[in-house]
Amino acid sequence: MSTVDIVLAGARGHGRWHLENIRRLQDKGIVRLAGICELTPLEKAELPEGLGAPEQSADFGALLDSTGARIAVICTPIPTHTDLALEAARRGVHILLEKPPAPSYAEFRRMADGVAAAGVVCQIGFQSLGSHAVPAIRQLIDEGAIGELVGVGGAGAWARPEAYYTRAPWAGKRRLNGVDVIDGALTNPLAHAVATGLALNGSTRAEDVTGIETELLRANDIESDDTSCVRISTAQGRPVTVAATLCAEDPDDPYVLVHGTRGRITFWYKQDRVLLQRAGHGPEEYDHGRTDLLENLVDHLTDGIELLVPPDVTGAFMKVVEAIRTAPDPAPLPESAWHLIPGEDRRVVPGVDGLVAASADSLALYSELGAPWAVDDLPKEVST
């Protein structure tokens, strides 16, 4: 098998994870890092050992031309995703595009349609959808292990310091210089909970979404939501509800909870760990492997292996992004609803951890769970 040359756009921040992953695949002889696109070139100390001296440039198109790369990994600010993906596609370069793929459904369609017209392949970077647990859970559902599927809940109780929102000009923004960003809890850091919940419900495509209810709030001094929930009505007749916060008291791993008439399945998607609980049986726990999405993209190009996360598989997720984009601006929580933890530089909403868990357990929104700060006039959007 020949080595596939890669250009990485965005090598700092989360891009550091991609550098390490590319090094892992380069050590296996699968890929070679041919170029890095950054506004400021990386210093030698910023490059993991073993990656050599890739060409660096702030001009993405010129770098693709000069390196002859076959794949571009795009890990840049959300508003730049569509234009960079199309720039790669015009040159016949295949793409691994970080999530969320775009800040609006219109930009997503422009990207997906343009990539398809160019005849190149695009993989969307929802790593949780590479987990072997996803098809394993779908098989359990199809076999009737938990009876009839009635809905899916997602829970994400994370914490982020106030500095998280000052790390980049677009962080915590809904719009920047008139351009959509939509960097909220459900659309970026906990986007995997939404995408994974939709996948386990069998509702991945845009046409699978029939309605969306949103409740968006914020404890931090930002534009976007940091404490939010969404309930998605689907063509399958089953709801998908996801509750998330970046203001948890005791942060824990996010999970997706699959509800059946005779049991339920919990999937901790960052751990690839599954717990099956069903009537007449003791609890059963399984650990699964995971297919790396860049490796899957290379295997697709070289051996015809099925691509795991093409754009159409994220259409339903993008409908959720669009509902959040068009919803009223997130409501600020009253100062009595949160406090700053000394020494940790982060805001905490007391009781929110339990509300997040209760939402996943009951498929209910914050306002329906009696959250003291989810008052009747909470800005809410119901879209179809």
mmCIF file with all atom_site columns, N, CA and C in Angstrom, residues 102-168:
data_model
loop_
_atom_site.group_PDB
_atom_site.id
_atom_site.type_symbol
_atom_site.label_atom_id
_atom_site.label_alt_id
_atom_site.label_comp_id
_atom_site.label_asym_id
_atom_site.label_entity_id
_atom_site.label_seq_id
_atom_site.pdbx_PDB_ins_code
_atom_site.Cartn_x
_atom_site.Cartn_y
_atom_site.Cartn_z
_atom_site.occupancy
_atom_site.B_iso_or_equiv
_atom_site.pdbx_formal_charge
_atom_site.auth_seq_id
_atom_site.auth_comp_id
_atom_site.auth_asym_id
_atom_site.auth_atom_id
_atom_site.pdbx_PDB_model_num
ATOM 1   N N  . ALA A 1 102 ? -20.299 22.709 9.787  1.00 0.00 ? 102 ALA A N  1
ATOM 2   C CA . ALA A 1 102 ? -20.614 24.072 9.336  1.00 0.00 ? 102 ALA A CA 1
ATOM 3   C C  . ALA A 1 102 ? -21.446 24.762 10.416 1.00 0.00 ? 102 ALA A C  1
ATOM 4   N N  . PRO A 1 103 ? -21.516 26.105 10.377 1.00 0.00 ? 103 PRO A N  1
ATOM 5   C CA . PRO A 1 103 ? -22.283 26.830 11.388 1.00 0.00 ? 103 PRO A CA 1
ATOM 6   C C  . PRO A 1 103 ? -23.759 27.022 11.039 1.00 0.00 ? 103 PRO A C  1
ATOM 7   N N  . SER A 1 104 ? -24.182 26.566 9.863  1.00 0.00 ? 104 SER A N  1
ATOM 8   C CA . SER A 1 104 ? -25.587 26.683 9.464  1.00 0.00 ? 104 SER A CA 1
ATOM 9   C C  . SER A 1 104 ? -25.896 25.565 8.484  1.00 0.00 ? 104 SER A C  1
ATOM 10  N N  . TYR A 1 105 ? -27.190 25.285 8.342  1.00 0.00 ? 105 TYR A N  1
ATOM 11  C CA . TYR A 1 105 ? -27.566 24.226 7.412  1.00 0.00 ? 105 TYR A CA 1
ATOM 12  C C  . TYR A 1 105 ? -27.279 24.635 5.965  1.00 0.00 ? 105 TYR A C  1
ATOM 13  N N  . ALA A 1 106 ? -27.441 25.916 5.660  1.00 0.00 ? 106 ALA A N  1
ATOM 14  C CA . ALA A 1 106 ? -27.155 26.374 4.296  1.00 0.00 ? 106 ALA A CA 1
ATOM 15  C C  . ALA A 1 106 ? -25.682 26.192 3.965  1.00 0.00 ? 106 ALA A C  1
ATOM 16  N N  . GLU A 1 107 ? -24.795 26.531 4.891  1.00 0.00 ? 107 GLU A N  1
ATOM 17  C CA . GLU A 1 107 ? -23.365 26.342 4.661  1.00 0.00 ? 107 GLU A CA 1
ATOM 18  C C  . GLU A 1 107 ? -23.010 24.857 4.577  1.00 0.00 ? 107 GLU A C  1
ATOM 19  N N  . PHE A 1 108 ? -23.683 24.037 5.364  1.00 0.00 ? 108 PHE A N  1
ATOM 20  C CA . PHE A 1 108 ? -23.471 22.590 5.297  1.00 0.00 ? 108 PHE A CA 1
ATOM 21  C C  . PHE A 1 108 ? -23.845 22.054 3.919  1.00 0.00 ? 108 PHE A C  1
ATOM 22  N N  . ARG A 1 109 ? -24.997 22.493 3.410  1.00 0.00 ? 109 ARG A N  1
ATOM 23  C CA . ARG A 1 109 ? -25.423 22.011 2.097  1.00 0.00 ? 109 ARG A CA 1
ATOM 24  C C  . ARG A 1 109 ? -24.470 22.508 1.011  1.00 0.00 ? 109 ARG A C  1
ATOM 25  N N  . ARG A 1 110 ? -24.012 23.749 1.129  1.00 0.00 ? 110 ARG A N  1
ATOM 26  C CA . ARG A 1 110 ? -23.057 24.274 0.151  1.00 0.00 ? 110 ARG A CA 1
ATOM 27  C C  . ARG A 1 110 ? -21.792 23.434 0.143  1.00 0.00 ? 110 ARG A C  1
ATOM 28  N N  . MET A 1 111 ? -21.336 23.057 1.333  1.00 0.00 ? 111 MET A N  1
ATOM 29  C CA . MET A 1 111 ? -20.145 22.218 1.435  1.00 0.00 ? 111 MET A CA 1
ATOM 30  C C  . MET A 1 111 ? -20.409 20.831 0.872  1.00 0.00 ? 111 MET A C  1
ATOM 31  N N  . ALA A 1 112 ? -21.473 20.168 1.351  1.00 0.00 ? 112 ALA A N  1
ATOM 32  C CA . ALA A 1 112 ? -21.738 18.790 0.953  1.00 0.00 ? 112 ALA A CA 1
ATOM 33  C C  . ALA A 1 112 ? -22.022 18.674 -0.538 1.00 0.00 ? 112 ALA A C  1
ATOM 34  N N  . ASP A 1 113 ? -22.804 19.606 -1.077 1.00 0.00 ? 113 ASP A N  1
ATOM 35  C CA . ASP A 1 113 ? -23.125 19.557 -2.509 1.00 0.00 ? 113 ASP A CA 1
ATOM 36  C C  . ASP A 1 113 ? -21.887 19.849 -3.352 1.00 0.00 ? 113 ASP A C  1
ATOM 37  N N  . GLY A 1 114 ? -21.058 20.795 -2.895 1.00 0.00 ? 114 GLY A N  1
ATOM 38  C CA . GLY A 1 114 ? -19.844 21.123 -3.632 1.00 0.00 ? 114 GLY A CA 1
ATOM 39  C C  . GLY A 1 114 ? -18.844 19.982 -3.644 1.00 0.00 ? 114 GLY A C  1
ATOM 40  N N  . VAL A 1 115 ? -18.709 19.324 -2.505 1.00 0.00 ? 115 VAL A N  1
ATOM 41  C CA . VAL A 1 115 ? -17.800 18.173 -2.418 1.00 0.00 ? 115 VAL A CA 1
ATOM 42  C C  . VAL A 1 115 ? -18.285 17.055 -3.331 1.00 0.00 ? 115 VAL A C  1
ATOM 43  N N  . ALA A 1 116 ? -19.597 16.787 -3.296 1.00 0.00 ? 116 ALA A N  1
ATOM 44  C CA . ALA A 1 116 ? -20.140 15.724 -4.147 1.00 0.00 ? 116 ALA A CA 1
ATOM 45  C C  . ALA A 1 116 ? -19.938 16.045 -5.624 1.00 0.00 ? 116 ALA A C  1
ATOM 46  N N  . ALA A 1 117 ? -20.166 17.307 -5.994 1.00 0.00 ? 117 ALA A N  1
ATOM 47  C CA . ALA A 1 117 ? -20.007 17.698 -7.397 1.00 0.00 ? 117 ALA A CA 1
ATOM 48  C C  . ALA A 1 117 ? -18.559 17.567 -7.854 1.00 0.00 ? 117 ALA A C  1
ATOM 49  N N  . ALA A 1 118 ? -17.619 17.791 -6.931 1.00 0.00 ? 118 ALA A N  1
ATOM 50  C CA . ALA A 1 118 ? -16.201 17.688 -7.276 1.00 0.00 ? 118 ALA A CA 1
ATOM 51  C C  . ALA A 1 118 ? -15.733 16.241 -7.358 1.00 0.00 ? 118 ALA A C  1
ATOM 52  N N  . GLY A 1 119 ? -16.537 15.310 -6.863 1.00 0.00 ? 119 GLY A N  1
ATOM 53  C CA . GLY A 1 119 ? -16.182 13.897 -6.943 1.00 0.00 ? 119 GLY A CA 1
ATOM 54  C C  . GLY A 1 119 ? -15.152 13.448 -5.928 1.00 0.00 ? 119 GLY A C  1
ATOM 55  N N  . VAL A 1 120 ? -15.000 14.227 -4.829 1.00 0.00 ? 120 VAL A N  1
ATOM 56  C CA . VAL A 1 120 ? -14.076 13.815 -3.781 1.00 0.00 ? 120 VAL A CA 1
ATOM 57  C C  . VAL A 1 120 ? -14.869 13.306 -2.581 1.00 0.00 ? 120 VAL A C  1
ATOM 58  N N  . VAL A 1 121 ? -14.148 12.721 -1.646 1.00 0.00 ? 121 VAL A N  1
ATOM 59  C CA . VAL A 1 121 ? -14.751 12.109 -0.462 1.00 0.00 ? 121 VAL A CA 1
ATOM 60  C C  . VAL A 1 121 ? -14.540 13.023 0.738  1.00 0.00 ? 121 VAL A C  1
ATOM 61  N N  . CYS A 1 122 ? -15.566 13.131 1.574  1.00 0.00 ? 122 CYS A N  1
ATOM 62  C CA . CYS A 1 122 ? -15.453 13.924 2.803  1.00 0.00 ? 122 CYS A CA 1
ATOM 63  C C  . CYS A 1 122 ? -15.915 13.085 3.988  1.00 0.00 ? 122 CYS A C  1
ATOM 64  N N  . GLN A 1 123 ? -15.075 13.011 4.985  1.00 0.00 ? 123 GLN A N  1
ATOM 65  C CA . GLN A 1 123 ? -15.404 12.353 6.250  1.00 0.00 ? 123 GLN A CA 1
ATOM 66  C C  . GLN A 1 123 ? -15.571 13.435 7.312  1.00 0.00 ? 123 GLN A C  1
ATOM 67  N N  . ILE A 1 124 ? -16.684 13.400 8.058  1.00 0.00 ? 124 ILE A N  1
ATOM 68  C CA . ILE A 1 124 ? -16.924 14.374 9.126  1.00 0.00 ? 124 ILE A CA 1
ATOM 69  C C  . ILE A 1 124 ? -16.407 13.793 10.438 1.00 0.00 ? 124 ILE A C  1
ATOM 70  N N  . GLY A 1 125 ? -15.681 14.616 11.201 1.00 0.00 ? 125 GLY A N  1
ATOM 71  C CA . GLY A 1 125 ? -14.918 14.123 12.342 1.00 0.00 ? 125 GLY A CA 1
ATOM 72  C C  . GLY A 1 125 ? -15.678 13.836 13.616 1.00 0.00 ? 125 GLY A C  1
ATOM 73  N N  . PHE A 1 126 ? -16.799 13.132 13.539 1.00 0.00 ? 126 PHE A N  1
ATOM 74  C CA . PHE A 1 126 ? -17.478 12.640 14.740 1.00 0.00 ? 126 PHE A CA 1
ATOM 75  C C  . PHE A 1 126 ? -16.844 11.307 15.128 1.00 0.00 ? 126 PHE A C  1
ATOM 76  N N  . GLN A 1 127 ? -15.787 11.375 15.931 1.00 0.00 ? 127 GLN A N  1
ATOM 77  C CA . GLN A 1 127 ? -15.033 10.168 16.257 1.00 0.00 ? 127 GLN A CA 1
ATOM 78  C C  . GLN A 1 127 ? -15.886 9.109  16.945 1.00 0.00 ? 127 GLN A C  1
ATOM 79  N N  . SER A 1 128 ? -16.900 9.528  17.704 1.00 0.00 ? 128 SER A N  1
ATOM 80  C CA . SER A 1 128 ? -17.732 8.543  18.403 1.00 0.00 ? 128 SER A CA 1
ATOM 81  C C  . SER A 1 128 ? -18.456 7.627  17.423 1.00 0.00 ? 128 SER A C  1
ATOM 82  N N  . LEU A 1 129 ? -18.706 8.091  16.199 1.00 0.00 ? 129 LEU A N  1
ATOM 83  C CA . LEU A 1 129 ? -19.380 7.265  15.210 1.00 0.00 ? 129 LEU A CA 1
ATOM 84  C C  . LEU A 1 129 ? -18.448 6.228  14.599 1.00 0.00 ? 129 LEU A C  1
ATOM 85  N N  . GLY A 1 130 ? -17.168 6.298  14.969 1.00 0.00 ? 130 GLY A N  1
ATOM 86  C CA . GLY A 1 130 ? -16.237 5.241  14.599 1.00 0.00 ? 130 GLY A CA 1
ATOM 87  C C  . GLY A 1 130 ? -16.172 4.140  15.641 1.00 0.00 ? 130 GLY A C  1
ATOM 88  N N  . SER A 1 131 ? -16.874 4.312  16.749 1.00 0.00 ? 131 SER A N  1
ATOM 89  C CA . SER A 1 131 ? -16.867 3.297  17.797 1.00 0.00 ? 131 SER A CA 1
ATOM 90  C C  . SER A 1 131 ? -17.586 2.037  17.329 1.00 0.00 ? 131 SER A C  1
ATOM 91  N N  . HIS A 1 132 ? -16.991 0.884  17.619 1.00 0.00 ? 132 HIS A N  1
ATOM 92  C CA . HIS A 1 132 ? -17.635 -0.388 17.278 1.00 0.00 ? 132 HIS A CA 1
ATOM 93  C C  . HIS A 1 132 ? -18.865 -0.618 18.145 1.00 0.00 ? 132 HIS A C  1
ATOM 94  N N  . ALA A 1 133 ? -19.012 0.184  19.199 1.00 0.00 ? 133 ALA A N  1
ATOM 95  C CA . ALA A 1 133 ? -20.202 0.062  20.046 1.00 0.00 ? 133 ALA A CA 1
ATOM 96  C C  . ALA A 1 133 ? -21.462 0.480  19.297 1.00 0.00 ? 133 ALA A C  1
ATOM 97  N N  . VAL A 1 134 ? -21.348 1.417  18.363 1.00 0.00 ? 134 VAL A N  1
ATOM 98  C CA . VAL A 1 134 ? -22.544 1.924  17.669 1.00 0.00 ? 134 VAL A CA 1
ATOM 99  C C  . VAL A 1 134 ? -23.240 0.806  16.900 1.00 0.00 ? 134 VAL A C  1
ATOM 100 N N  . PRO A 1 135 ? -22.572 0.064  15.999 1.00 0.00 ? 135 PRO A N  1
ATOM 101 C CA . PRO A 1 135 ? -23.280 -1.041 15.328 1.00 0.00 ? 135 PRO A CA 1
ATOM 102 C C  . PRO A 1 135 ? -23.666 -2.154 16.293 1.00 0.00 ? 135 PRO A C  1
ATOM 103 N N  . ALA A 1 136 ? -22.872 -2.342 17.361 1.00 0.00 ? 136 ALA A N  1
ATOM 104 C CA . ALA A 1 136 ? -23.209 -3.389 18.337 1.00 0.00 ? 136 ALA A CA 1
ATOM 105 C C  . ALA A 1 136 ? -24.514 -3.050 19.055 1.00 0.00 ? 136 ALA A C  1
ATOM 106 N N  . ILE A 1 137 ? -24.691 -1.778 19.418 1.00 0.00 ? 137 ILE A N  1
ATOM 107 C CA . ILE A 1 137 ? -25.930 -1.358 20.073 1.00 0.00 ? 137 ILE A CA 1
ATOM 108 C C  . ILE A 1 137 ? -27.101 -1.449 19.097 1.00 0.00 ? 137 ILE A C  1
ATOM 109 N N  . ARG A 1 138 ? -26.878 -1.022 17.862 1.00 0.00 ? 138 ARG A N  1
ATOM 110 C CA . ARG A 1 138 ? -27.947 -1.119 16.872 1.00 0.00 ? 138 ARG A CA 1
ATOM 111 C C  . ARG A 1 138 ? -28.382 -2.587 16.687 1.00 0.00 ? 138 ARG A C  1
ATOM 112 N N  . GLN A 1 139 ? -27.427 -3.512 16.745 1.00 0.00 ? 139 GLN A N  1
ATOM 113 C CA . GLN A 1 139 ? -27.767 -4.928 16.619 1.00 0.00 ? 139 GLN A CA 1
ATOM 114 C C  . GLN A 1 139 ? -28.591 -5.396 17.818 1.00 0.00 ? 139 GLN A C  1
ATOM 115 N N  . LEU A 1 140 ? -28.198 -4.964 19.022 1.00 0.00 ? 140 LEU A N  1
ATOM 116 C CA . LEU A 1 140 ? -28.979 -5.314 20.213 1.00 0.00 ? 140 LEU A CA 1
ATOM 117 C C  . LEU A 1 140 ? -30.413 -4.806 20.090 1.00 0.00 ? 140 LEU A C  1
ATOM 118 N N  . ILE A 1 141 ? -30.556 -3.581 19.593 1.00 0.00 ? 141 ILE A N  1
ATOM 119 C CA . ILE A 1 141 ? -31.898 -3.013 19.408 1.00 0.00 ? 141 ILE A CA 1
ATOM 120 C C  . ILE A 1 141 ? -32.684 -3.837 18.396 1.00 0.00 ? 141 ILE A C  1
ATOM 121 N N  . ASP A 1 142 ? -32.049 -4.145 17.262 1.00 0.00 ? 142 ASP A N  1
ATOM 122 C CA . ASP A 1 142 ? -32.734 -4.888 16.198 1.00 0.00 ? 142 ASP A CA 1
ATOM 123 C C  . ASP A 1 142 ? -33.132 -6.288 16.659 1.00 0.00 ? 142 ASP A C  1
ATOM 124 N N  . GLU A 1 143 ? -32.341 -6.863 17.559 1.00 0.00 ? 143 GLU A N  1
ATOM 125 C CA . GLU A 1 143 ? -32.644 -8.202 18.079 1.00 0.00 ? 143 GLU A CA 1
ATOM 126 C C  . GLU A 1 143 ? -33.712 -8.171 19.169 1.00 0.00 ? 143 GLU A C  1
ATOM 127 N N  . GLY A 1 144 ? -34.133 -6.980 19.570 1.00 0.00 ? 144 GLY A N  1
ATOM 128 C CA . GLY A 1 144 ? -35.158 -6.868 20.598 1.00 0.00 ? 144 GLY A CA 1
ATOM 129 C C  . GLY A 1 144 ? -34.655 -7.053 22.011 1.00 0.00 ? 144 GLY A C  1
ATOM 130 N N  . ALA A 1 145 ? -33.357 -6.834 22.231 1.00 0.00 ? 145 ALA A N  1
ATOM 131 C CA . ALA A 1 145 ? -32.779 -7.054 23.555 1.00 0.00 ? 145 ALA A CA 1
ATOM 132 C C  . ALA A 1 145 ? -33.424 -6.194 24.632 1.00 0.00 ? 145 ALA A C  1
ATOM 133 N N  . ILE A 1 146 ? -33.887 -4.983 24.263 1.00 0.00 ? 146 ILE A N  1
ATOM 134 C CA . ILE A 1 146 ? -34.529 -4.101 25.246 1.00 0.00 ? 146 ILE A CA 1
ATOM 135 C C  . ILE A 1 146 ? -35.985 -3.833 24.859 1.00 0.00 ? 146 ILE A C  1
ATOM 136 N N  . GLY A 1 147 ? -36.572 -4.763 24.112 1.00 0.00 ? 147 GLY A N  1
ATOM 137 C CA . GLY A 1 147 ? -37.943 -4.578 23.664 1.00 0.00 ? 147 GLY A CA 1
ATOM 138 C C  . GLY A 1 147 ? -38.018 -3.579 22.527 1.00 0.00 ? 147 GLY A C  1
ATOM 139 N N  . GLU A 1 148 ? -39.109 -2.864 22.461 1.00 0.00 ? 148 GLU A N  1
ATOM 140 C CA . GLU A 1 148 ? -39.283 -1.867 21.410 1.00 0.00 ? 148 GLU A CA 1
ATOM 141 C C  . GLU A 1 148 ? -38.563 -0.574 21.795 1.00 0.00 ? 148 GLU A C  1
ATOM 142 N N  . LEU A 1 149 ? -37.823 -0.017 20.864 1.00 0.00 ? 149 LEU A N  1
ATOM 143 C CA . LEU A 1 149 ? -37.113 1.246  21.106 1.00 0.00 ? 149 LEU A CA 1
ATOM 144 C C  . LEU A 1 149 ? -38.129 2.383  21.229 1.00 0.00 ? 149 LEU A C  1
ATOM 145 N N  . VAL A 1 150 ? -38.032 3.173  22.315 1.00 0.00 ? 150 VAL A N  1
ATOM 146 C CA . VAL A 1 150 ? -39.001 4.253  22.523 1.00 0.00 ? 150 VAL A CA 1
ATOM 147 C C  . VAL A 1 150 ? -38.373 5.643  22.488 1.00 0.00 ? 150 VAL A C  1
ATOM 148 N N  . GLY A 1 151 ? -37.037 5.732  22.572 1.00 0.00 ? 151 GLY A N  1
ATOM 149 C CA . GLY A 1 151 ? -36.391 7.037  22.520 1.00 0.00 ? 151 GLY A CA 1
ATOM 150 C C  . GLY A 1 151 ? -34.965 6.959  23.013 1.00 0.00 ? 151 GLY A C  1
ATOM 151 N N  . VAL A 1 152 ? -34.238 8.053  22.812 1.00 0.00 ? 152 VAL A N  1
ATOM 152 C CA . VAL A 1 152 ? -32.826 8.112  23.197 1.00 0.00 ? 152 VAL A CA 1
ATOM 153 C C  . VAL A 1 152 ? -32.572 9.433  23.922 1.00 0.00 ? 152 VAL A C  1
ATOM 154 N N  . GLY A 1 153 ? -31.864 9.360  25.044 1.00 0.00 ? 153 GLY A N  1
ATOM 155 C CA . GLY A 1 153 ? -31.464 10.560 25.769 1.00 0.00 ? 153 GLY A CA 1
ATOM 156 C C  . GLY A 1 153 ? -29.957 10.683 25.813 1.00 0.00 ? 153 GLY A C  1
ATOM 157 N N  . GLY A 1 154 ? -29.465 11.893 25.797 1.00 0.00 ? 154 GLY A N  1
ATOM 158 C CA . GLY A 1 154 ? -28.028 12.145 25.904 1.00 0.00 ? 154 GLY A CA 1
ATOM 159 C C  . GLY A 1 154 ? -27.754 13.060 27.074 1.00 0.00 ? 154 GLY A C  1
ATOM 160 N N  . ALA A 1 155 ? -26.621 12.848 27.735 1.00 0.00 ? 155 ALA A N  1
ATOM 161 C CA . ALA A 1 155 ? -26.264 13.649 28.909 1.00 0.00 ? 155 ALA A CA 1
ATOM 162 C C  . ALA A 1 155 ? -24.797 14.030 28.850 1.00 0.00 ? 155 ALA A C  1
ATOM 163 N N  . GLY A 1 156 ? -24.528 15.322 29.004 1.00 0.00 ? 156 GLY A N  1
ATOM 164 C CA . GLY A 1 156 ? -23.147 15.804 29.031 1.00 0.00 ? 156 GLY A CA 1
ATOM 165 C C  . GLY A 1 156 ? -22.978 16.837 30.128 1.00 0.00 ? 156 GLY A C  1
ATOM 166 N N  . ALA A 1 157 ? -22.309 16.464 31.195 1.00 0.00 ? 157 ALA A N  1
ATOM 167 C CA . ALA A 1 157 ? -22.046 17.384 32.313 1.00 0.00 ? 157 ALA A CA 1
ATOM 168 C C  . ALA A 1 157 ? -20.548 17.628 32.372 1.00 0.00 ? 157 ALA A C  1
ATOM 169 N N  . TRP A 1 158 ? -20.108 18.689 31.716 1.00 0.00 ? 158 TRP A N  1
ATOM 170 C CA . TRP A 1 158 ? -18.699 19.034 31.637 1.00 0.00 ? 158 TRP A CA 1
ATOM 171 C C  . TRP A 1 158 ? -18.454 20.377 32.311 1.00 0.00 ? 158 TRP A C  1
ATOM 172 N N  . ALA A 1 159 ? -17.190 20.717 32.441 1.00 0.00 ? 159 ALA A N  1
ATOM 173 C CA . ALA A 1 159 ? -16.811 22.007 33.017 1.00 0.00 ? 159 ALA A CA 1
ATOM 174 C C  . ALA A 1 159 ? -15.764 22.660 32.135 1.00 0.00 ? 159 ALA A C  1
ATOM 175 N N  . ARG A 1 160 ? -15.884 23.970 31.990 1.00 0.00 ? 160 ARG A N  1
ATOM 176 C CA . ARG A 1 160 ? -14.898 24.745 31.249 1.00 0.00 ? 160 ARG A CA 1
ATOM 177 C C  . ARG A 1 160 ? -14.610 26.029 32.022 1.00 0.00 ? 160 ARG A C  1
ATOM 178 N N  . PRO A 1 161 ? -13.332 26.388 32.160 1.00 0.00 ? 161 PRO A N  1
ATOM 179 C CA . PRO A 1 161 ? -13.002 27.635 32.848 1.00 0.00 ? 161 PRO A CA 1
ATOM 180 C C  . PRO A 1 161 ? -13.401 28.834 32.000 1.00 0.00 ? 161 PRO A C  1
ATOM 181 N N  . GLU A 1 162 ? -13.437 29.998 32.634 1.00 0.00 ? 162 GLU A N  1
ATOM 182 C CA . GLU A 1 162 ? -13.776 31.213 31.885 1.00 0.00 ? 162 GLU A CA 1
ATOM 183 C C  . GLU A 1 162 ? -12.762 31.466 30.770 1.00 0.00 ? 162 GLU A C  1
ATOM 184 N N  . ALA A 1 163 ? -11.518 31.010 30.973 1.00 0.00 ? 163 ALA A N  1
ATOM 185 C CA . ALA A 1 163 ? -10.487 31.196 29.944 1.00 0.00 ? 163 ALA A CA 1
ATOM 186 C C  . ALA A 1 163 ? -10.805 30.428 28.665 1.00 0.00 ? 163 ALA A C  1
ATOM 187 N N  . TYR A 1 164 ? -11.635 29.410 28.752 1.00 0.00 ? 164 TYR A N  1
ATOM 188 C CA . TYR A 1 164 ? -12.043 28.638 27.578 1.00 0.00 ? 164 TYR A CA 1
ATOM 189 C C  . TYR A 1 164 ? -12.696 29.548 26.537 1.00 0.00 ? 164 TYR A C  1
ATOM 190 N N  . TYR A 1 165 ? -13.378 30.577 27.023 1.00 0.00 ? 165 TYR A N  1
ATOM 191 C CA . TYR A 1 165 ? -14.123 31.461 26.131 1.00 0.00 ? 165 TYR A CA 1
ATOM 192 C C  . TYR A 1 165 ? -13.292 32.644 25.633 1.00 0.00 ? 165 TYR A C  1
ATOM 193 N N  . THR A 1 166 ? -12.054 32.730 26.072 1.00 0.00 ? 166 THR A N  1
ATOM 194 C CA . THR A 1 166 ? -11.176 33.794 25.582 1.00 0.00 ? 166 THR A CA 1
ATOM 195 C C  . THR A 1 166 ? -9.990  33.226 24.803 1.00 0.00 ? 166 THR A C  1
ATOM 196 N N  . ARG A 1 167 ? -9.991  31.917 24.576 1.00 0.00 ? 167 ARG A N  1
ATOM 197 C CA . ARG A 1 167 ? -8.848  31.269 23.924 1.00 0.00 ? 167 ARG A CA 1
ATOM 198 C C  . ARG A 1 167 ? -8.752  31.615 22.444 1.00 0.00 ? 167 ARG A C  1
ATOM 199 N N  . ALA A 1 168 ? -9.874  32.022 21.847 1.00 0.00 ? 168 ALA A N  1
ATOM 200 C CA . ALA A 1 168 ? -9.907  32.375 20.424 1.00 0.00 ? 168 ALA A CA 1
ATOM 201 C C  . ALA A 1 168 ? -11.018 33.394 20.219 1.00 0.00 ? 168 ALA A C  1
#
